[in-house]
Rosetta silent file (secondary structure, phi, psi, omega in degrees, C-alpha in Angstrom):
SEQUENCE: GYLNWMPRLTTSRKLFIKEIPRGVWLSITLLFTYEVWMATKADKKNAIRQGIIDSAGIYSQSLAGKTFLYVYGEEFFEVSFPIDHFLHLTGVETKLSAKDFYKNAKKAKLTSSQFYFNARHPYANVRKKLPCLKRLPELTNDMVCILKEMQTVTIIYKLSVTNLEFTLGLTENTDVNGKKINDFFLPMSLRVEDTSVEKSNDGEIVDFIFSKDASIAKYDTLLVEDKNKMIPDNIKHLISEKLYSTEHD
SCORE:     score description
SCORE:     0.000 S_00000001
   1 L     0.000   12.778 -177.009    0.000    0.000    0.000 S_00000001
   2 H   -56.369  -47.341 -176.366    3.016    2.362   -0.208 S_00000001
   3 H   -70.070  -24.912 -178.735    1.752    4.050   -3.386 S_00000001
   4 H   -68.281  -40.259 -175.645   -1.804    4.349   -1.968 S_00000001
   5 H   -90.345  -11.440 -177.907   -0.891    6.603    0.971 S_00000001
   6 H   -57.715  -52.032 -178.911    1.763    8.631   -0.814 S_00000001
   7 H   -62.140  -36.604 -178.778   -0.649   11.084   -2.553 S_00000001
   8 H   -61.386  -40.570 -178.973   -2.642   11.474    0.668 S_00000001
   9 H   -62.090  -44.580 -179.339    0.499   12.497    2.584 S_00000001
  10 H   -61.212  -42.649 -179.003    1.335   15.131   -0.014 S_00000001
  11 H   -64.133  -46.435 -177.115   -2.229   16.561    0.180 S_00000001
  12 H   -64.546  -34.757  179.074   -2.222   16.706    3.978 S_00000001
  13 H   -65.693  -40.578  179.374    1.190   18.380    3.925 S_00000001
  14 H   -61.135  -40.634  179.308   -0.117   20.991    1.505 S_00000001
  15 H   -62.244  -44.555 -178.504   -3.023   21.683    3.830 S_00000001
  16 H   -58.980  -44.983 -179.156   -0.636   22.036    6.762 S_00000001
  17 H   -62.983  -41.011 -179.854    1.502   24.542    4.877 S_00000001
  18 H   -60.960  -32.424 -175.733   -1.568   26.587    3.913 S_00000001
  19 H   -73.572  -17.306 -179.051   -2.557   26.849    7.563 S_00000001
  20 L   -84.048  121.155 -179.566    0.703   28.575    8.569 S_00000001
  21 L   -62.060  151.599 -176.132    0.354   32.378    8.227 S_00000001
  22 H   -58.474  -40.553 -179.121    2.864   34.088    5.972 S_00000001
  23 H   -59.008  -38.683 -179.994    4.313   36.155    8.826 S_00000001
  24 H   -67.363  -41.138  177.499    5.182   33.032   10.777 S_00000001
  25 H   -58.488  -43.641 -179.936    6.969   31.566    7.758 S_00000001
  26 H   -59.753  -45.317  179.817    8.930   34.749    7.458 S_00000001
  27 H   -60.903  -43.963 -179.207    9.911   34.547   11.140 S_00000001
  28 H   -61.772  -45.278 -179.703   10.976   30.916   10.789 S_00000001
  29 H   -61.854  -45.588 -178.792   13.060   31.750    7.701 S_00000001
  30 H   -63.672  -42.288 -179.612   14.661   34.772    9.378 S_00000001
  31 H   -61.728  -43.931  179.449   15.393   32.836   12.530 S_00000001
  32 H   -62.473  -45.884  179.288   17.015   30.061   10.511 S_00000001
  33 H   -59.539  -44.557 -178.987   19.051   32.574    8.480 S_00000001
  34 H   -61.361  -43.552 -178.983   20.136   34.328   11.692 S_00000001
  35 H   -64.986  -39.492  177.470   21.193   31.030   13.283 S_00000001
  36 H   -63.588  -43.551  179.945   23.204   30.069   10.216 S_00000001
  37 H   -62.007  -44.758  179.730   24.790   33.547   10.216 S_00000001
  38 H   -62.976  -41.272  179.817   25.620   33.298   13.932 S_00000001
  39 H   -64.360  -41.750  178.855   27.120   29.832   13.428 S_00000001
  40 H   -64.052  -41.947 -179.995   29.198   31.132   10.519 S_00000001
  41 H   -61.503  -43.551  179.174   30.250   34.110   12.619 S_00000001
  42 H   -63.851  -41.138  178.117   31.293   31.782   15.441 S_00000001
  43 H   -62.028  -42.923 -179.811   33.217   29.598   12.971 S_00000001
  44 H   -61.786  -44.653 -177.194   34.992   32.646   11.565 S_00000001
  45 H   -67.359  -36.636  179.521   35.924   33.842   15.038 S_00000001
  46 H   -67.053  -35.504  177.137   37.107   30.391   16.005 S_00000001
  47 H   -64.959  -38.292  177.133   39.316   30.251   12.909 S_00000001
  48 H   -65.730  -44.451  179.241   40.858   33.580   13.972 S_00000001
  49 H   -55.889  -46.988 -179.454   41.317   32.248   17.509 S_00000001
  50 H   -63.748  -39.338  178.181   43.151   29.195   16.131 S_00000001
  51 H   -62.023  -39.490  179.304   45.291   31.430   13.912 S_00000001
  52 H   -66.946  -43.075 -179.979   46.288   33.544   16.927 S_00000001
  53 H   -62.843  -45.770  178.688   47.143   30.429   18.949 S_00000001
  54 H   -61.364  -42.997 -178.976   49.266   28.989   16.110 S_00000001
  55 H   -65.056  -38.280  179.666   51.028   32.330   15.645 S_00000001
  56 H   -64.325  -37.054  177.703   51.775   32.634   19.369 S_00000001
  57 H   -62.800  -42.584 -179.832   53.425   29.193   19.270 S_00000001
  58 H   -69.401  -42.292  179.064   55.635   30.280   16.370 S_00000001
  59 H   -59.792  -44.162 -178.323   56.406   33.657   17.997 S_00000001
  60 H   -65.190  -41.372 -175.505   57.359   31.870   21.209 S_00000001
  61 H   -76.260  -41.694 -169.045   59.564   29.302   19.469 S_00000001
  62 H  -107.283  -16.629 -172.049   61.336   31.443   16.894 S_00000001
  63 L  -125.694  -48.822 -177.377   61.262   35.076   18.052 S_00000001
  64 L   -63.828  141.155  178.136   60.559   35.704   21.744 S_00000001
  65 L    80.099    3.564  177.661   63.635   35.515   23.951 S_00000001
  66 E  -122.635  160.131  171.334   65.982   36.087   21.003 S_00000001
  67 E  -126.985  153.031 -174.512   67.586   39.166   19.520 S_00000001
  68 E  -127.998  139.798  179.828   68.490   39.783   15.900 S_00000001
  69 E  -115.031  118.336  179.154   71.199   41.922   14.325 S_00000001
  70 E  -102.709  130.483 -177.534   70.510   43.303   10.835 S_00000001
  71 E  -126.075  129.036  175.847   73.495   44.565    8.854 S_00000001
  72 E  -143.203  119.856 -173.201   73.383   46.472    5.561 S_00000001
  73 L    61.724 -131.601  178.013   76.463   48.245    4.261 S_00000001
  74 L   -93.138   -0.259 -176.074   78.146   49.881    7.250 S_00000001
  75 E   -97.586  153.952  178.589   74.814   50.304    9.033 S_00000001
  76 E  -155.970  160.384  172.514   73.180   47.951   11.516 S_00000001
  77 E  -154.504  159.751 -178.919   70.382   47.721   14.076 S_00000001
  78 E  -115.063  143.954 -178.652   69.132   45.188   16.613 S_00000001
  79 E  -126.540  136.781  170.267   65.591   43.871   17.035 S_00000001
  80 E  -125.767  158.642 -174.563   63.989   42.032   19.925 S_00000001
  81 L  -119.003   80.637 -178.822   60.481   40.554   20.070 S_00000001
  82 L   -64.091  150.774 -177.450   58.930   41.188   23.508 S_00000001
  83 H   -67.306  -27.546 -179.335   55.901   39.069   24.389 S_00000001
  84 H   -81.653    5.996  174.295   53.763   42.154   25.032 S_00000001
  85 H  -100.296   -6.085 -178.186   54.207   43.244   21.403 S_00000001
  86 H   -64.495  -46.115 -177.603   52.512   40.139   20.012 S_00000001
  87 H   -51.164  -47.605 -175.790   48.952   41.416   20.550 S_00000001
  88 H   -59.747  -31.346 -177.365   49.540   44.513   18.442 S_00000001
  89 H   -77.370  -20.537 -179.151   50.680   42.390   15.493 S_00000001
  90 H   -76.267  -30.126 -178.997   47.473   40.291   15.471 S_00000001
  91 L    86.080    4.232  178.674   45.253   43.300   14.829 S_00000001
  92 L   -96.001  167.786  178.093   42.538   42.262   17.318 S_00000001
  93 E  -109.825  145.988  179.878   41.158   44.216   20.269 S_00000001
  94 L  -151.370  158.465  174.926   40.997   42.749   23.779 S_00000001
  95 L   -91.283  -10.672 -179.781   40.259   43.685   27.381 S_00000001
  96 L   -74.660  159.202  171.859   43.204   41.509   28.511 S_00000001
  97 L   -71.738  157.008 -178.244   46.651   42.947   29.097 S_00000001
  98 H   -58.027  -36.955  179.982   49.053   42.354   26.191 S_00000001
  99 H   -67.808  -45.022 -179.056   51.044   39.892   28.337 S_00000001
 100 H   -65.959  -37.764  178.412   47.978   37.885   29.399 S_00000001
 101 H   -58.983  -47.737 -179.575   46.690   37.798   25.837 S_00000001
 102 H   -63.860  -45.102 -178.526   49.987   36.323   24.663 S_00000001
 103 H   -61.390  -44.320  179.111   50.190   33.840   27.557 S_00000001
 104 H   -62.263  -42.702 -179.171   46.629   32.608   26.924 S_00000001
 105 H   -65.314  -42.487 -178.105   47.312   32.262   23.198 S_00000001
 106 H   -63.851  -37.226  179.590   50.593   30.449   23.798 S_00000001
 107 L   -87.476    4.866 -177.382   48.932   27.961   26.158 S_00000001
 108 L    61.311   29.443  179.628   45.978   27.606   23.713 S_00000001
 109 L  -102.399    0.543 -179.432   43.697   28.927   26.462 S_00000001
 110 L   -66.724  130.276  178.152   42.555   31.989   24.544 S_00000001
 111 L  -104.811  161.629 -178.464   38.761   31.952   24.126 S_00000001
 112 H   -64.651  -23.291 -178.917   36.712   33.617   21.404 S_00000001
 113 H   -83.312   -6.305 -177.540   35.141   35.941   23.969 S_00000001
 114 H   -89.385    0.026  175.421   38.554   37.317   25.000 S_00000001
 115 L  -146.229  159.805 -179.602   39.058   39.307   21.803 S_00000001
 116 E  -152.753  173.650  179.577   36.904   41.249   19.390 S_00000001
 117 L  -114.372  153.520  172.943   36.908   43.385   16.249 S_00000001
 118 L  -151.315 -170.972 -176.280   35.868   47.004   15.827 S_00000001
 119 L   -59.519  -38.019  179.959   36.213   49.871   13.361 S_00000001
 120 L   -78.621  -25.282 -178.997   39.880   50.362   14.271 S_00000001
 121 L  -127.560   71.802 -174.698   40.563   46.629   14.312 S_00000001
 122 L   -73.294  151.293 -179.719   38.348   45.146   11.552 S_00000001
 123 H   -55.031  -46.131 -175.879   37.895   41.411   11.005 S_00000001
 124 H   -57.556  -37.580  179.479   39.033   41.591    7.362 S_00000001
 125 H   -65.806  -45.464 -178.792   42.337   43.093    8.441 S_00000001
 126 H   -63.250  -43.329 -178.518   42.977   40.440   11.071 S_00000001
 127 H   -60.984  -34.198  179.927   42.147   37.671    8.612 S_00000001
 128 H   -74.796  -36.035 -175.525   44.711   39.117    6.212 S_00000001
 129 H   -73.303  -40.149 -169.626   47.412   39.544    8.887 S_00000001
 130 H   -57.652  -42.878  177.472   47.355   36.120   10.547 S_00000001
 131 H   -59.848  -31.799  179.614   48.868   34.045    7.685 S_00000001
 132 H   -77.411  -35.118  178.443   51.727   36.586    7.636 S_00000001
 133 H   -62.608  -36.729  177.117   52.092   36.585   11.416 S_00000001
 134 H   -65.712  -26.905 -178.184   52.658   32.820   11.213 S_00000001
 135 L   -97.689    9.734 -176.042   55.408   33.522    8.679 S_00000001
 136 L   -52.624  -38.866  179.089   57.000   36.336   10.714 S_00000001
 137 L   -56.724  -22.364  177.851   60.271   34.390   11.302 S_00000001
 138 H   -59.124  -27.161  179.937   60.875   34.668    7.528 S_00000001
 139 H   -76.664   -4.782  177.773   61.730   38.324    8.150 S_00000001
 140 H  -111.657  -17.866 -174.700   64.629   37.144   10.335 S_00000001
 141 H  -127.626   20.268  179.160   65.991   34.229    8.310 S_00000001
 142 L  -135.837  162.872  176.145   65.487   35.242    4.692 S_00000001
 143 L   -60.977  123.005 -179.830   66.781   37.954    2.355 S_00000001
 144 L  -130.329  169.743  178.012   64.811   41.073    3.261 S_00000001
 145 E  -110.470  135.319  177.628   64.730   44.736    2.425 S_00000001
 146 E   -96.062  122.897  179.295   65.307   47.403    5.083 S_00000001
 147 E  -105.117  143.485  177.382   63.029   50.408    4.618 S_00000001
 148 E  -113.239  141.778  176.086   63.669   53.818    6.144 S_00000001
 149 E    52.464   54.334  175.847   61.052   56.353    7.217 S_00000001
 150 E   -77.377  127.064 -177.103   58.004   54.306    6.154 S_00000001
 151 E   -97.799  132.866  169.625   54.917   56.478    6.425 S_00000001
 152 L  -120.210 -179.229 -178.206   51.516   55.241    7.523 S_00000001
 153 L   -58.553  -39.610 -171.040   48.425   57.307    8.298 S_00000001
 154 L  -102.899  -20.493 -168.046   49.335   57.632   11.971 S_00000001
 155 L  -152.648  155.660  171.383   53.083   57.197   12.291 S_00000001
 156 E  -109.851  121.707  178.638   56.447   57.232   10.530 S_00000001
 157 E   -89.558  121.232 -179.294   58.494   54.126   11.206 S_00000001
 158 E   -56.210  -44.106  178.447   62.184   54.934   11.338 S_00000001
 159 E  -134.948  146.004  173.280   62.970   51.385   10.199 S_00000001
 160 E  -141.927  157.273  177.777   60.932   48.539    8.717 S_00000001
 161 E  -121.743  130.660 -177.960   61.766   45.094    7.419 S_00000001
 162 E  -137.318  150.962  170.798   59.926   43.718    4.382 S_00000001
 163 L  -112.854   17.146 -179.375   59.935   40.710    2.065 S_00000001
 164 L    73.612   -8.790  172.145   57.626   42.675   -0.282 S_00000001
 165 L   -96.623  -42.683  176.071   54.678   40.481    0.761 S_00000001
 166 L  -145.586  157.685 -171.347   54.426   41.862    4.277 S_00000001
 167 E  -130.522  137.278  176.484   56.255   44.495    6.281 S_00000001
 168 E  -107.077  114.230  176.895   57.146   44.779    9.950 S_00000001
 169 E   -81.413  130.369 -176.295   57.221   48.372   11.193 S_00000001
 170 E  -109.998  147.417 -179.985   59.777   48.821   13.983 S_00000001
 171 E  -129.498  152.677 -179.889   59.798   51.346   16.769 S_00000001
 172 E   -70.938  151.356 -178.894   62.503   52.445   19.200 S_00000001
 173 E   -84.264   96.214 -177.007   62.377   51.058   22.718 S_00000001
 174 E  -121.343  159.279  175.863   61.312   54.091   24.738 S_00000001
 175 L   -85.751 -175.461 -176.227   59.564   54.619   28.055 S_00000001
 176 L   -59.720  -26.100  179.787   56.273   56.517   28.501 S_00000001
 177 L   -90.030    4.902  178.179   58.116   59.837   28.370 S_00000001
 178 L    83.384    8.976  178.869   59.775   58.955   25.075 S_00000001
 179 L   -83.416  133.873 -177.136   63.182   58.410   26.690 S_00000001
 180 E   -66.416  128.398  178.948   65.193   55.613   25.026 S_00000001
 181 E   -83.019  -47.248  175.026   65.514   52.506   27.232 S_00000001
 182 E  -155.275 -172.747 -174.682   68.116   50.788   25.027 S_00000001
 183 E   -88.077    4.047 -178.049   69.140   50.578   21.375 S_00000001
 184 E   -74.194  147.117  169.665   66.774   47.781   20.429 S_00000001
 185 E   -99.734  146.168 -175.818   64.023   48.214   17.892 S_00000001
 186 E  -122.139  148.084  179.688   60.707   46.506   18.648 S_00000001
 187 E   -71.046  131.456 -176.128   57.967   45.196   16.330 S_00000001
 188 E  -122.295  -32.545 -174.553   55.044   47.578   16.279 S_00000001
 189 E  -151.289  134.148  177.454   52.975   46.950   13.202 S_00000001
 190 E  -106.934  118.648 -176.655   52.499   44.155   10.691 S_00000001
 191 E  -115.780  127.976 -179.349   51.365   45.455    7.334 S_00000001
 192 L  -107.681   85.717  173.232   50.140   43.220    4.569 S_00000001
 193 L  -170.248  158.404 -172.421   50.443   45.238    1.403 S_00000001
 194 L  -100.795   15.631 -179.325   53.108   45.899   -1.108 S_00000001
 195 L   -93.336    0.455 -178.229   53.033   49.702   -1.071 S_00000001
 196 L   -55.962  -38.261 -178.062   55.378   49.962    1.934 S_00000001
 197 L   -63.307  -43.608  179.851   58.341   50.418   -0.390 S_00000001
 198 L   -67.153  -26.733 -178.445   56.675   53.361   -2.143 S_00000001
 199 L   -86.106    5.474 -177.160   55.799   54.894    1.220 S_00000001
 200 L  -111.248  157.020  178.924   59.459   54.830    2.308 S_00000001
 201 L   -75.270  -33.530 -167.932   62.329   57.202    1.677 S_00000001
 202 E  -157.337  149.348  177.195   64.903   54.561    1.021 S_00000001
 203 E  -140.673  137.522  178.807   65.279   50.798    0.795 S_00000001
 204 E  -136.116  143.040  177.362   68.343   48.578    1.059 S_00000001
 205 E   -77.526  137.890 -179.216   68.809   44.828    0.803 S_00000001
 206 L   -68.805  145.680  176.348   70.170   43.268    3.981 S_00000001
 207 L   -96.553  -42.086 -178.644   73.727   41.850    3.855 S_00000001
 208 E  -142.131  146.123  167.180   73.708   39.825    7.084 S_00000001
 209 E  -130.908  126.191  177.265   71.258   38.793    9.795 S_00000001
 210 E  -113.776  156.780  173.603   72.610   37.307   13.037 S_00000001
 211 E  -139.662  162.622  175.311   70.696   35.980   16.018 S_00000001
 212 E  -157.679  165.078  171.735   71.358   35.001   19.600 S_00000001
 213 E   -71.805  138.247 -176.152   69.576   34.085   22.748 S_00000001
 214 L   -58.730  -24.298 -175.621   68.689   37.303   24.594 S_00000001
 215 L   -80.259  -11.966 -179.431   70.506   36.021   27.687 S_00000001
 216 L  -105.616  159.792 -170.189   73.932   35.835   26.033 S_00000001
 217 L   -77.037  -43.321 -171.707   76.222   38.709   25.154 S_00000001
 218 L  -115.645  149.065  178.726   77.323   38.054   21.586 S_00000001
 219 E   -67.158  127.758 -174.640   75.590   36.997   18.388 S_00000001
 220 L  -123.076    1.400 -179.279   76.506   33.400   17.686 S_00000001
 221 E  -127.399  130.516  177.430   74.230   32.381   14.803 S_00000001
 222 E  -101.065  118.733 -176.303   74.394   33.566   11.226 S_00000001
 223 E   -99.461  -37.321 -177.702   70.949   33.350    9.578 S_00000001
 224 E  -137.811  135.567  174.159   71.385   35.302    6.345 S_00000001
 225 E  -146.752  142.308  170.818   74.509   36.309    4.463 S_00000001
 226 L   -91.430  112.354 -173.874   75.402   37.841    1.156 S_00000001
 227 L   -60.630  -20.603 -178.733   78.405   35.724    0.170 S_00000001
 228 L   -85.964   -3.311 -176.422   79.904   38.640   -1.786 S_00000001
 229 L  -110.312  151.385  174.821   80.079   40.882    1.291 S_00000001
 230 L   -98.463  147.941  175.959   82.507   41.035    4.183 S_00000001
 231 L   -66.871  122.903 -177.820   81.286   41.487    7.749 S_00000001
 232 L   -65.665  146.445 -178.145   81.963   45.176    8.503 S_00000001
 233 H   -59.819  -32.046 -173.648   84.467   45.922   11.287 S_00000001
 234 H   -71.384   -2.136  174.861   82.039   48.163   13.158 S_00000001
 235 H  -114.798   -0.958 -174.271   79.872   45.185   14.231 S_00000001
 236 L   -62.106  -26.972  178.097   82.636   42.742   15.127 S_00000001
 237 L   -70.303  -15.773 -177.501   82.405   43.668   18.812 S_00000001
 238 L   -93.104  -17.092 -173.740   78.786   42.449   18.751 S_00000001
 239 E  -114.993  156.675 -178.805   79.341   39.016   17.262 S_00000001
 240 L   -63.972  140.004 -175.802   81.072   35.849   18.365 S_00000001
 241 H   -56.881  -36.029 -176.968   84.648   35.568   17.149 S_00000001
 242 H   -60.009  -24.161 -177.263   84.015   32.186   15.506 S_00000001
 243 H   -76.571  -32.041  179.174   81.680   33.896   13.008 S_00000001
 244 H  -105.507  -13.785  177.862   84.239   36.225   11.493 S_00000001
 245 H   -71.200  -27.733 -178.819   87.450   34.277   12.096 S_00000001
 246 L   -94.211    2.193 -172.581   86.243   31.606    9.648 S_00000001
 247 L   -59.817  128.338  176.009   84.929   34.182    7.187 S_00000001
 248 L    52.941   34.700  176.931   85.617   33.380    3.532 S_00000001
 249 L   -80.408    0.000    0.000   88.206   30.716    4.388 S_00000001
């Protein structure tokens, strides 16, 4: 009797549908759409959360607790990556302190409710930044370009490092009164666009990048070198003797 009751079911269903007022249908549809939208929104936020957690792991492993020496021509500068500068590079807004935000992300304890987006920190921007934040160590162990006086809407960065895909704006390490604490430059802004070069006064390709653990005195690891260049004398006091005694042997 399967075929006998089939048409009857269709008729009764049609009657049922007719009995539901149009307004109610609209409400059901809107509610469903809203729930799908909310679920998508939650998924998007969760993907950002995961991206932040992954980036914090990479930052912790490859950048935090180390210092880097960039050399180009006779000029050089040093960069360190403090843990309280990580938040600023993600592009999100939070009520947590920068240190707590980083610690939560590093331990994978960061929740979706602990950060948010707003007009100054839009979602689209964060989504664009995170893949680059995961690749941030590339700016320390690959051939990069040093930019001088890069201008943004709000600030001029004295120095920036770029691989032409993304740019890290660096700022001097100063206290609240603008007094220099030490000679290190710190990461302040991660920019994902290729106009940084045009917005700068000058650009030079790096010759050498050295790194060391922040706790030791001299640079003991060579990460990037232009084989055609000699290590300039004016940085030899900063690096371990083994790095220049074997040079070009």
